[in-house]
Tab-separated table of N, CA and C in Angstrom:
chain	number	residue	atom	x	y	z
A	176	UNK	N	-6.285	18.312	24.737
A	176	UNK	CA	-6.473	17.602	23.487
A	176	UNK	C	-5.333	16.603	23.300
A	177	UNK	N	-5.660	15.376	22.991
A	177	UNK	CA	-4.663	14.327	22.814
A	177	UNK	C	-3.867	14.565	21.529
A	178	UNK	N	-2.631	14.077	21.532
A	178	UNK	CA	-1.787	14.216	20.342
A	178	UNK	C	-2.341	13.334	19.230
A	179	UNK	N	-2.521	13.935	18.050
A	179	UNK	CA	-3.114	13.202	16.938
A	179	UNK	C	-2.053	12.387	16.215
A	180	UNK	N	-2.474	11.219	15.742
A	180	UNK	CA	-1.563	10.341	15.016
A	180	UNK	C	-1.283	10.904	13.630
A	181	UNK	N	-0.100	10.586	13.131
A	181	UNK	CA	0.324	11.064	11.825
A	181	UNK	C	0.331	9.870	10.882
A	182	UNK	N	-0.551	9.885	9.870
A	182	UNK	CA	-0.646	8.779	8.910
A	182	UNK	C	-0.026	9.227	7.591
A	183	UNK	N	1.123	8.651	7.259
A	183	UNK	CA	1.869	9.045	6.075
A	183	UNK	C	1.136	8.663	4.795
A	184	UNK	N	1.060	9.594	3.852
A	184	UNK	CA	0.457	9.327	2.541
A	184	UNK	C	1.560	9.146	1.517
A	185	UNK	N	2.476	10.122	1.444
A	185	UNK	CA	3.582	10.053	0.479
A	185	UNK	C	4.795	10.771	1.059
A	186	UNK	N	5.980	10.286	0.724
A	186	UNK	CA	7.184	11.007	1.117
A	186	UNK	C	8.148	11.077	-0.047
A	187	UNK	N	9.099	11.988	0.052
A	187	UNK	CA	10.038	12.244	-1.025
A	187	UNK	C	11.438	11.926	-0.518
A	188	UNK	N	11.883	10.682	-0.727
A	188	UNK	CA	13.186	10.252	-0.225
A	188	UNK	C	14.335	10.924	-0.961
A	189	UNK	N	14.090	11.332	-2.195
A	189	UNK	CA	15.141	11.936	-3.006
A	189	UNK	C	15.610	13.265	-2.423
A	190	UNK	N	14.737	13.930	-1.661
A	190	UNK	CA	15.088	15.211	-1.041
A	190	UNK	C	16.300	15.047	-0.133
A	191	UNK	N	16.348	13.952	0.634
A	191	UNK	CA	17.452	13.729	1.561
A	191	UNK	C	18.769	13.506	0.814
A	192	UNK	N	18.688	12.995	-0.411
A	192	UNK	CA	19.872	12.739	-1.217
A	192	UNK	C	20.370	14.012	-1.900
A	193	UNK	N	19.460	14.876	-2.318
A	193	UNK	CA	19.829	16.052	-3.107
A	193	UNK	C	20.037	17.335	-2.302
A	194	UNK	N	19.540	17.391	-1.064
A	194	UNK	CA	19.589	18.632	-0.291
A	194	UNK	C	19.994	18.398	1.159
A	195	UNK	N	20.542	19.461	1.772
A	195	UNK	CA	20.700	19.521	3.221
A	195	UNK	C	19.447	20.204	3.738
A	196	UNK	N	18.667	19.540	4.579
A	196	UNK	CA	17.443	20.145	5.107
A	196	UNK	C	17.805	20.950	6.354
A	197	UNK	N	17.511	22.246	6.316
A	197	UNK	CA	17.895	23.114	7.419
A	197	UNK	C	16.775	23.330	8.424
A	198	UNK	N	15.562	23.533	7.915
A	198	UNK	CA	14.436	23.814	8.808
A	198	UNK	C	13.165	23.269	8.174
A	199	UNK	N	12.293	22.685	8.984
A	199	UNK	CA	11.049	22.143	8.426
A	199	UNK	C	9.844	22.912	8.977
A	200	UNK	N	8.806	22.985	8.159
A	200	UNK	CA	7.561	23.640	8.525
A	200	UNK	C	6.410	22.708	8.185
A	201	UNK	N	5.316	22.840	8.938
A	201	UNK	CA	4.107	22.083	8.632
A	201	UNK	C	3.128	23.042	7.966
A	202	UNK	N	2.608	22.633	6.811
A	202	UNK	CA	1.676	23.494	6.082
A	202	UNK	C	0.408	22.717	5.765
A	203	UNK	N	-0.718	23.399	5.836
A	203	UNK	CA	-1.965	22.809	5.374
A	203	UNK	C	-2.000	22.904	3.859
A	204	UNK	N	-2.957	22.251	3.241
A	204	UNK	CA	-3.050	22.295	1.785
A	204	UNK	C	-4.515	22.444	1.391
A	205	UNK	N	-4.774	23.323	0.418
A	205	UNK	CA	-6.144	23.562	-0.038
A	205	UNK	C	-6.482	22.531	-1.114
A	206	UNK	N	-7.434	21.641	-0.809
A	206	UNK	CA	-7.803	20.556	-1.718
A	206	UNK	C	-9.307	20.527	-1.950
A	207	UNK	N	-9.706	19.873	-3.043
A	207	UNK	CA	-11.120	19.620	-3.299
A	207	UNK	C	-11.497	18.303	-2.625
A	208	UNK	N	-12.775	18.054	-2.454
A	208	UNK	CA	-13.251	16.857	-1.749
A	208	UNK	C	-12.795	15.548	-2.371
A	209	UNK	N	-12.856	15.471	-3.713
A	209	UNK	CA	-12.470	14.219	-4.369
A	209	UNK	C	-10.971	13.971	-4.238
A	210	UNK	N	-10.169	15.051	-4.137
A	210	UNK	CA	-8.725	14.882	-3.954
A	210	UNK	C	-8.424	14.280	-2.588
A	211	UNK	N	-9.159	14.703	-1.575
A	211	UNK	CA	-8.964	14.157	-0.233
A	211	UNK	C	-9.342	12.674	-0.216
A	212	UNK	N	-10.439	12.327	-0.883
A	212	UNK	CA	-10.853	10.922	-0.938
A	212	UNK	C	-9.799	10.075	-1.631
A	213	UNK	N	-9.213	10.606	-2.702
A	213	UNK	CA	-8.165	9.891	-3.412
A	213	UNK	C	-6.928	9.718	-2.517
A	214	UNK	N	-6.621	10.746	-1.725
A	214	UNK	CA	-5.474	10.663	-0.813
A	214	UNK	C	-5.709	9.638	0.289
A	215	UNK	N	-6.956	9.511	0.751
A	215	UNK	CA	-7.265	8.512	1.766
A	215	UNK	C	-6.956	7.104	1.262
A	216	UNK	N	-7.036	6.938	-0.077
A	216	UNK	CA	-6.710	5.651	-0.687
A	216	UNK	C	-5.210	5.555	-0.985
A	217	UNK	N	-4.449	6.601	-0.648
A	217	UNK	CA	-2.998	6.593	-0.820
A	217	UNK	C	-2.519	6.921	-2.217
A	218	UNK	N	-3.355	7.543	-3.028
A	218	UNK	CA	-2.988	7.801	-4.422
A	218	UNK	C	-2.450	9.227	-4.575
A	219	UNK	N	-1.211	9.415	-4.143
A	219	UNK	CA	-0.584	10.729	-4.169
A	219	UNK	C	0.920	10.550	-4.358
A	220	UNK	N	1.542	11.459	-5.114
A	220	UNK	CA	2.984	11.399	-5.327
A	220	UNK	C	3.567	12.810	-5.306
A	221	UNK	N	4.689	12.972	-4.594
A	221	UNK	CA	5.369	14.275	-4.572
A	221	UNK	C	6.801	14.138	-5.088
A	222	UNK	N	7.059	13.127	-5.895
A	222	UNK	CA	8.419	12.871	-6.381
A	222	UNK	C	9.009	14.047	-7.165
A	223	UNK	N	8.274	14.601	-8.132
A	223	UNK	CA	8.805	15.690	-8.949
A	223	UNK	C	8.244	17.051	-8.549
A	224	UNK	N	7.728	17.160	-7.343
A	224	UNK	CA	7.081	18.419	-6.966
A	224	UNK	C	8.076	19.447	-6.436
A	225	UNK	N	7.693	20.715	-6.560
A	225	UNK	CA	8.511	21.819	-6.083
A	225	UNK	C	7.593	22.941	-5.615
A	226	UNK	N	8.169	23.905	-4.895
A	226	UNK	CA	7.377	24.970	-4.277
A	226	UNK	C	7.895	26.339	-4.706
A	227	UNK	N	6.954	27.243	-5.038
A	227	UNK	CA	7.268	28.641	-5.349
A	227	UNK	C	6.431	29.534	-4.450
A	228	UNK	N	6.952	30.722	-4.174
A	228	UNK	CA	6.176	31.721	-3.442
A	228	UNK	C	5.836	32.836	-4.424
A	229	UNK	N	4.528	33.036	-4.649
A	229	UNK	CA	4.048	34.058	-5.587
A	229	UNK	C	3.028	34.940	-4.881
A	230	UNK	N	3.255	36.236	-4.909
A	230	UNK	CA	2.340	37.212	-4.296
A	230	UNK	C	2.032	36.881	-2.835
A	231	UNK	N	3.021	36.453	-2.095
A	231	UNK	CA	2.829	36.135	-0.684
A	231	UNK	C	2.089	34.837	-0.432
A	232	UNK	N	1.881	34.026	-1.474
A	232	UNK	CA	1.225	32.720	-1.324
A	232	UNK	C	2.200	31.616	-1.685
A	233	UNK	N	2.185	30.546	-0.903
A	233	UNK	CA	3.059	29.404	-1.156
A	233	UNK	C	2.283	28.412	-2.023
A	234	UNK	N	2.843	28.073	-3.193
A	234	UNK	CA	2.146	27.198	-4.131
A	234	UNK	C	2.998	25.975	-4.444
A	235	UNK	N	2.362	24.809	-4.387
A	235	UNK	CA	3.018	23.522	-4.638
A	235	UNK	C	2.694	23.074	-6.063
A	236	UNK	N	3.730	22.887	-6.865
A	236	UNK	CA	3.570	22.450	-8.252
A	236	UNK	C	4.050	21.006	-8.394
A	237	UNK	N	3.441	20.274	-9.315
A	237	UNK	CA	3.923	18.936	-9.652
A	237	UNK	C	3.484	17.826	-8.722
A	238	UNK	N	2.651	18.121	-7.746
A	238	UNK	CA	2.141	17.069	-6.860
A	238	UNK	C	1.019	16.347	-7.605
A	239	UNK	N	1.154	15.047	-7.756
A	239	UNK	CA	0.174	14.283	-8.525
A	239	UNK	C	-0.799	13.582	-7.585
A	240	UNK	N	-2.077	13.916	-7.712
A	240	UNK	CA	-3.138	13.232	-6.973
A	240	UNK	C	-4.013	12.545	-8.001
A	241	UNK	N	-4.024	11.215	-8.011
A	241	UNK	CA	-4.807	10.474	-8.999
A	241	UNK	C	-6.283	10.818	-8.871
A	242	UNK	N	-6.998	10.893	-10.009
A	242	UNK	CA	-8.436	11.188	-9.942
A	242	UNK	C	-9.183	10.098	-9.171
A	243	UNK	N	-10.167	10.511	-8.399
A	243	UNK	CA	-10.989	9.581	-7.614
A	243	UNK	C	-11.927	8.852	-8.568
A	244	UNK	N	-11.974	7.501	-8.483
A	244	UNK	CA	-12.768	6.704	-9.435
A	244	UNK	C	-14.245	7.099	-9.461
A	245	UNK	N	-14.817	7.347	-8.286
A	245	UNK	CA	-16.250	7.649	-8.221
A	245	UNK	C	-16.516	9.150	-8.258
A	246	UNK	N	-15.524	9.944	-8.681
A	246	UNK	CA	-15.644	11.393	-8.611
A	246	UNK	C	-16.289	12.051	-9.812
A	247	UNK	N	-16.417	11.371	-10.924
A	247	UNK	CA	-16.943	11.874	-12.205
A	247	UNK	C	-16.630	13.348	-12.477
A	248	UNK	N	-17.617	14.231	-12.574
A	248	UNK	CA	-17.389	15.622	-12.968
A	248	UNK	C	-16.700	16.452	-11.897
A	249	UNK	N	-16.647	15.965	-10.666
A	249	UNK	CA	-16.056	16.748	-9.584
A	249	UNK	C	-14.539	16.605	-9.512
A	250	UNK	N	-13.961	15.676	-10.294
A	250	UNK	CA	-12.514	15.485	-10.271
A	250	UNK	C	-11.790	16.703	-10.831
A	251	UNK	N	-10.680	17.035	-10.189
A	251	UNK	CA	-9.839	18.155	-10.639
A	251	UNK	C	-8.661	17.586	-11.430
A	252	UNK	N	-7.926	18.474	-12.100
A	252	UNK	CA	-6.721	18.096	-12.824
A	252	UNK	C	-5.708	17.517	-11.827
A	253	UNK	N	-5.158	16.324	-12.089
A	253	UNK	CA	-4.245	15.686	-11.129
A	253	UNK	C	-2.990	16.498	-10.820
A	254	UNK	N	-2.523	17.308	-11.763
A	254	UNK	CA	-1.284	18.055	-11.552
A	254	UNK	C	-1.506	19.547	-11.310
A	255	UNK	N	-2.735	19.956	-11.002
A	255	UNK	CA	-3.001	21.388	-10.819
A	255	UNK	C	-2.177	21.939	-9.644
A	256	UNK	N	-1.762	23.207	-9.719
A	256	UNK	CA	-1.021	23.809	-8.594
A	256	UNK	C	-1.913	23.880	-7.350
A	257	UNK	N	-1.348	23.540	-6.202
A	257	UNK	CA	-2.110	23.547	-4.952
A	257	UNK	C	-1.536	24.591	-4.000
A	258	UNK	N	-2.433	25.340	-3.362
A	258	UNK	CA	-2.016	26.390	-2.430
A	258	UNK	C	-1.722	25.762	-1.070
A	259	UNK	N	-0.574	26.129	-0.508
A	259	UNK	CA	-0.228	25.679	0.837
A	259	UNK	C	-0.603	26.770	1.826
A	260	UNK	N	-1.111	26.363	2.971
A	260	UNK	CA	-1.598	27.296	3.977
A	260	UNK	C	-0.574	27.402	5.109
A	261	UNK	N	0.047	28.577	5.201
A	261	UNK	CA	1.065	28.819	6.232
A	261	UNK	C	0.828	30.197	6.845
A	262	UNK	N	1.418	30.406	8.017
A	262	UNK	CA	1.324	31.716	8.662
A	262	UNK	C	2.176	32.728	7.902
A	263	UNK	N	1.749	33.984	7.921
A	263	UNK	CA	2.440	35.045	7.194
A	263	UNK	C	3.896	35.180	7.654
A	264	UNK	N	4.145	35.034	8.956
A	264	UNK	CA	5.510	35.116	9.486
A	264	UNK	C	6.406	34.036	8.887
A	265	UNK	N	5.854	32.810	8.793
A	265	UNK	CA	6.630	31.702	8.228
A	265	UNK	C	6.949	31.971	6.759
A	266	UNK	N	5.969	32.475	6.010
A	266	UNK	CA	6.167	32.769	4.594
A	266	UNK	C	7.241	33.844	4.422
A	267	UNK	N	7.182	34.900	5.243
A	267	UNK	CA	8.175	35.970	5.154
A	267	UNK	C	9.571	35.455	5.495
A	268	UNK	N	9.652	34.553	6.447
A	268	UNK	CA	10.931	33.948	6.815
A	268	UNK	C	11.494	33.151	5.634
A	269	UNK	N	10.625	32.376	4.971
A	269	UNK	CA	11.049	31.590	3.808
A	269	UNK	C	11.491	32.498	2.660
A	270	UNK	N	10.755	33.578	2.417
A	270	UNK	CA	11.107	34.514	1.341
A	270	UNK	C	12.495	35.094	1.599
A	271	UNK	N	12.760	35.465	2.841
A	271	UNK	CA	14.071	36.010	3.197
A	271	UNK	C	15.187	35.004	2.982
A	272	UNK	N	14.939	33.765	3.325
A	272	UNK	CA	15.969	32.727	3.187
A	272	UNK	C	16.233	32.356	1.734
A	273	UNK	N	15.170	32.217	0.911
A	273	UNK	CA	15.402	31.796	-0.474
A	273	UNK	C	15.964	32.921	-1.327
A	274	UNK	N	15.979	34.154	-0.791
A	274	UNK	CA	16.645	35.244	-1.505
A	274	UNK	C	18.155	35.005	-1.495
A	275	UNK	N	18.648	34.262	-0.505
A	275	UNK	CA	20.073	33.923	-0.445
A	275	UNK	C	20.376	32.843	-1.483
A	276	UNK	N	21.604	32.847	-1.970
A	276	UNK	CA	21.985	31.899	-3.020
A	276	UNK	C	22.037	30.473	-2.471
A	277	UNK	N	21.496	29.535	-3.248
A	277	UNK	CA	21.602	28.121	-2.898
A	277	UNK	C	20.437	27.567	-2.103
A	278	UNK	N	19.528	28.414	-1.630
A	278	UNK	CA	18.404	27.932	-0.835
A	278	UNK	C	17.166	27.713	-1.707
A	279	UNK	N	16.379	26.712	-1.333
A	279	UNK	CA	15.122	26.437	-2.010
A	279	UNK	C	14.141	25.851	-0.997
A	280	UNK	N	12.896	25.719	-1.413
A	280	UNK	CA	11.877	25.120	-0.551
A	280	UNK	C	11.415	23.834	-1.225
A	281	UNK	N	11.401	22.739	-0.478
A	281	UNK	CA	11.004	21.448	-1.046
A	281	UNK	C	9.975	20.754	-0.152
A	282	UNK	N	9.025	20.037	-0.762
A	282	UNK	CA	8.101	19.227	0.044
A	282	UNK	C	8.786	17.917	0.429
A	283	UNK	N	8.669	17.539	1.702
A	283	UNK	CA	9.327	16.330	2.187
A	283	UNK	C	8.333	15.180	2.286
A	284	UNK	N	7.181	15.428	2.918
A	284	UNK	CA	6.167	14.371	3.018
A	284	UNK	C	4.767	14.951	3.130
A	285	UNK	N	3.790	14.121	2.773
A	285	UNK	CA	2.375	14.467	2.870
A	285	UNK	C	1.750	13.451	3.817
A	286	UNK	N	0.942	13.924	4.767
A	286	UNK	CA	0.356	13.025	5.752
A	286	UNK	C	-0.963	13.564	6.275
A	287	UNK	N	-1.723	12.652	6.885
A	287	UNK	CA	-2.953	13.048	7.573
A	287	UNK	C	-2.620	13.311	9.024
A	288	UNK	N	-3.110	14.415	9.553
A	288	UNK	CA	-2.990	14.716	10.980
A	288	UNK	C	-4.419	14.879	11.459
A	289	UNK	N	-4.936	13.833	12.057
A	289	UNK	CA	-6.362	13.795	12.356
A	289	UNK	C	-7.088	13.625	11.039
A	290	UNK	N	-7.974	14.549	10.706
A	290	UNK	CA	-8.685	14.467	9.425
A	290	UNK	C	-8.129	15.454	8.402
A	291	UNK	N	-7.073	16.195	8.779
A	291	UNK	CA	-6.519	17.219	7.909
A	291	UNK	C	-5.306	16.700	7.142
A	292	UNK	N	-5.170	17.145	5.900
A	292	UNK	CA	-4.001	16.783	5.097
A	292	UNK	C	-2.943	17.852	5.324
A	293	UNK	N	-1.739	17.432	5.688
A	293	UNK	CA	-0.637	18.354	5.945
A	293	UNK	C	0.538	18.010	5.042
A	294	UNK	N	1.347	19.025	4.724
A	294	UNK	CA	2.557	18.835	3.932
A	294	UNK	C	3.719	19.330	4.773
A	295	UNK	N	4.750	18.499	4.912
A	295	UNK	CA	5.957	18.940	5.602
A	295	UNK	C	6.861	19.578	4.558
A	296	UNK	N	7.154	20.857	4.763
A	296	UNK	CA	7.941	21.641	3.826
A	296	UNK	C	9.285	21.930	4.483
A	297	UNK	N	10.377	21.842	3.716
A	297	UNK	CA	11.695	22.081	4.293
A	297	UNK	C	12.426	23.179	3.532
A	298	UNK	N	13.139	23.995	4.295
A	298	UNK	CA	14.056	24.959	3.716
A	298	UNK	C	15.342	24.179	3.481
A	299	UNK	N	15.798	24.114	2.234
A	299	UNK	CA	16.905	23.228	1.899
A	299	UNK	C	17.990	23.958	1.128
A	300	UNK	N	19.205	23.451	1.289
A	300	UNK	CA	20.351	23.968	0.554
A	300	UNK	C	20.858	22.830	-0.319
A	301	UNK	N	21.075	23.090	-1.602
A	301	UNK	CA	21.484	22.046	-2.539
A	301	UNK	C	22.825	21.429	-2.195
A	302	UNK	N	22.937	20.122	-2.405
A	302	UNK	CA	24.202	19.426	-2.184
A	302	UNK	C	25.031	19.447	-3.454
A	303	UNK	N	26.322	19.507	-3.276
A	303	UNK	CA	27.238	19.383	-4.401
A	303	UNK	C	27.478	17.892	-4.640
A	304	UNK	N	28.087	17.562	-5.772
A	304	UNK	CA	28.323	16.170	-6.135
A	304	UNK	C	29.183	15.452	-5.097
A	305	UNK	N	30.217	16.137	-4.573
A	305	UNK	CA	31.084	15.472	-3.595
A	305	UNK	C	30.351	15.201	-2.280
A	306	UNK	N	29.375	16.054	-1.917
A	306	UNK	CA	28.565	15.799	-0.717
A	306	UNK	C	27.749	14.522	-0.895
A	307	UNK	N	27.181	14.351	-2.096
A	307	UNK	CA	26.383	13.158	-2.366
A	307	UNK	C	27.252	11.910	-2.294
A	308	UNK	N	28.473	12.011	-2.817
A	308	UNK	CA	29.396	10.867	-2.773
A	308	UNK	C	29.726	10.499	-1.329
A	309	UNK	N	29.941	11.515	-0.484
A	309	UNK	CA	30.227	11.262	0.930
A	309	UNK	C	29.055	10.547	1.602
A	310	UNK	N	27.828	10.997	1.307
A	310	UNK	CA	26.641	10.360	1.881
A	310	UNK	C	26.541	8.900	1.464
A	311	UNK	N	26.790	8.639	0.187
A	311	UNK	CA	26.725	7.258	-0.310
A	311	UNK	C	27.787	6.407	0.373
A	312	UNK	N	29.003	6.951	0.543
A	312	UNK	CA	30.085	6.215	1.209
A	312	UNK	C	29.713	5.909	2.658
A	313	UNK	N	29.131	6.878	3.370
A	313	UNK	CA	28.717	6.654	4.765
A	313	UNK	C	27.655	5.566	4.853
A	314	UNK	N	26.681	5.619	3.920
A	314	UNK	CA	25.611	4.629	3.904
A	314	UNK	C	26.186	3.233	3.659
A	315	UNK	N	27.144	3.127	2.721
A	315	UNK	CA	27.784	1.836	2.437
A	315	UNK	C	28.555	1.324	3.654
A	316	UNK	N	29.263	2.212	4.351
A	316	UNK	CA	30.003	1.813	5.552
A	316	UNK	C	29.059	1.291	6.628
A	317	UNK	N	27.951	2.007	6.830
A	317	UNK	CA	26.986	1.594	7.851
A	317	UNK	C	26.393	0.228	7.503
A	318	UNK	N	26.059	0.048	6.228
A	318	UNK	CA	25.489	-1.215	5.768
A	318	UNK	C	26.494	-2.366	5.976
A	319	UNK	N	27.762	-2.107	5.650
A	319	UNK	CA	28.827	-3.106	5.816
A	319	UNK	C	29.003	-3.460	7.294
A	320	UNK	N	28.978	-2.438	8.165
A	320	UNK	CA	29.120	-2.671	9.607
A	320	UNK	C	27.951	-3.497	10.140
A	321	UNK	N	26.738	-3.186	9.684
A	321	UNK	CA	25.567	-3.959	10.134
A	321	UNK	C	25.669	-5.408	9.669
A	322	UNK	N	26.167	-5.618	8.452
A	322	UNK	CA	26.319	-6.970	7.913
A	322	UNK	C	27.344	-7.759	8.738
A	323	UNK	N	28.499	-7.111	9.062
A	323	UNK	CA	29.530	-7.763	9.876
A	323	UNK	C	28.987	-8.116	11.258
A	324	UNK	N	28.260	-7.176	11.858
A	324	UNK	CA	27.683	-7.384	13.178
A	324	UNK	C	26.713	-8.559	13.170
A	325	UNK	N	25.906	-8.637	12.116
A	325	UNK	CA	24.920	-9.723	11.988
A	325	UNK	C	25.622	-11.077	11.872
A	326	UNK	N	26.702	-11.130	11.083
A	326	UNK	CA	27.433	-12.392	10.901
A	326	UNK	C	28.073	-12.831	12.215
A	327	UNK	N	28.651	-11.892	12.985
A	327	UNK	CA	29.297	-12.219	14.250
A	327	UNK	C	28.312	-12.721	15.290
A	328	UNK	N	27.088	-12.236	15.236
A	328	UNK	CA	26.101	-12.605	16.252
A	328	UNK	C	25.290	-13.844	15.909
A	329	UNK	N	25.581	-14.503	14.811
A	329	UNK	CA	24.850	-15.727	14.461
A	329	UNK	C	25.411	-16.944	15.142
């Protein structure tokens, strides 16, 4: 079977600023038909979304999928909690890790893999304020170096 292309729908850039990502997992997502059609049009946001594990099920809260225009009565609530589909071993591993202080689970990006909608989920550790400052300083240094390099090569 050939490797399927990954078509990005939405990503959460703020995650990289607020957390250290330690491990990533790929999870399926349980959606209704009109939600998938809306996602094909790119109408999805995971900016304020977060993940909880309840009764051995991984649930994504705060993911906004705009209602499909031609969906009429079949449209679901745009902010309804969505179940993520993962293997039991992966879920147990996540439960063990988030029991430790400072760990959380965050959605990083949503994409199509073939015809299936997938969510990249990361086990993350929160950054302190000084870590964020260091990241910003590194980014500024890199930007300054690229600018100098560009000027020298003109």
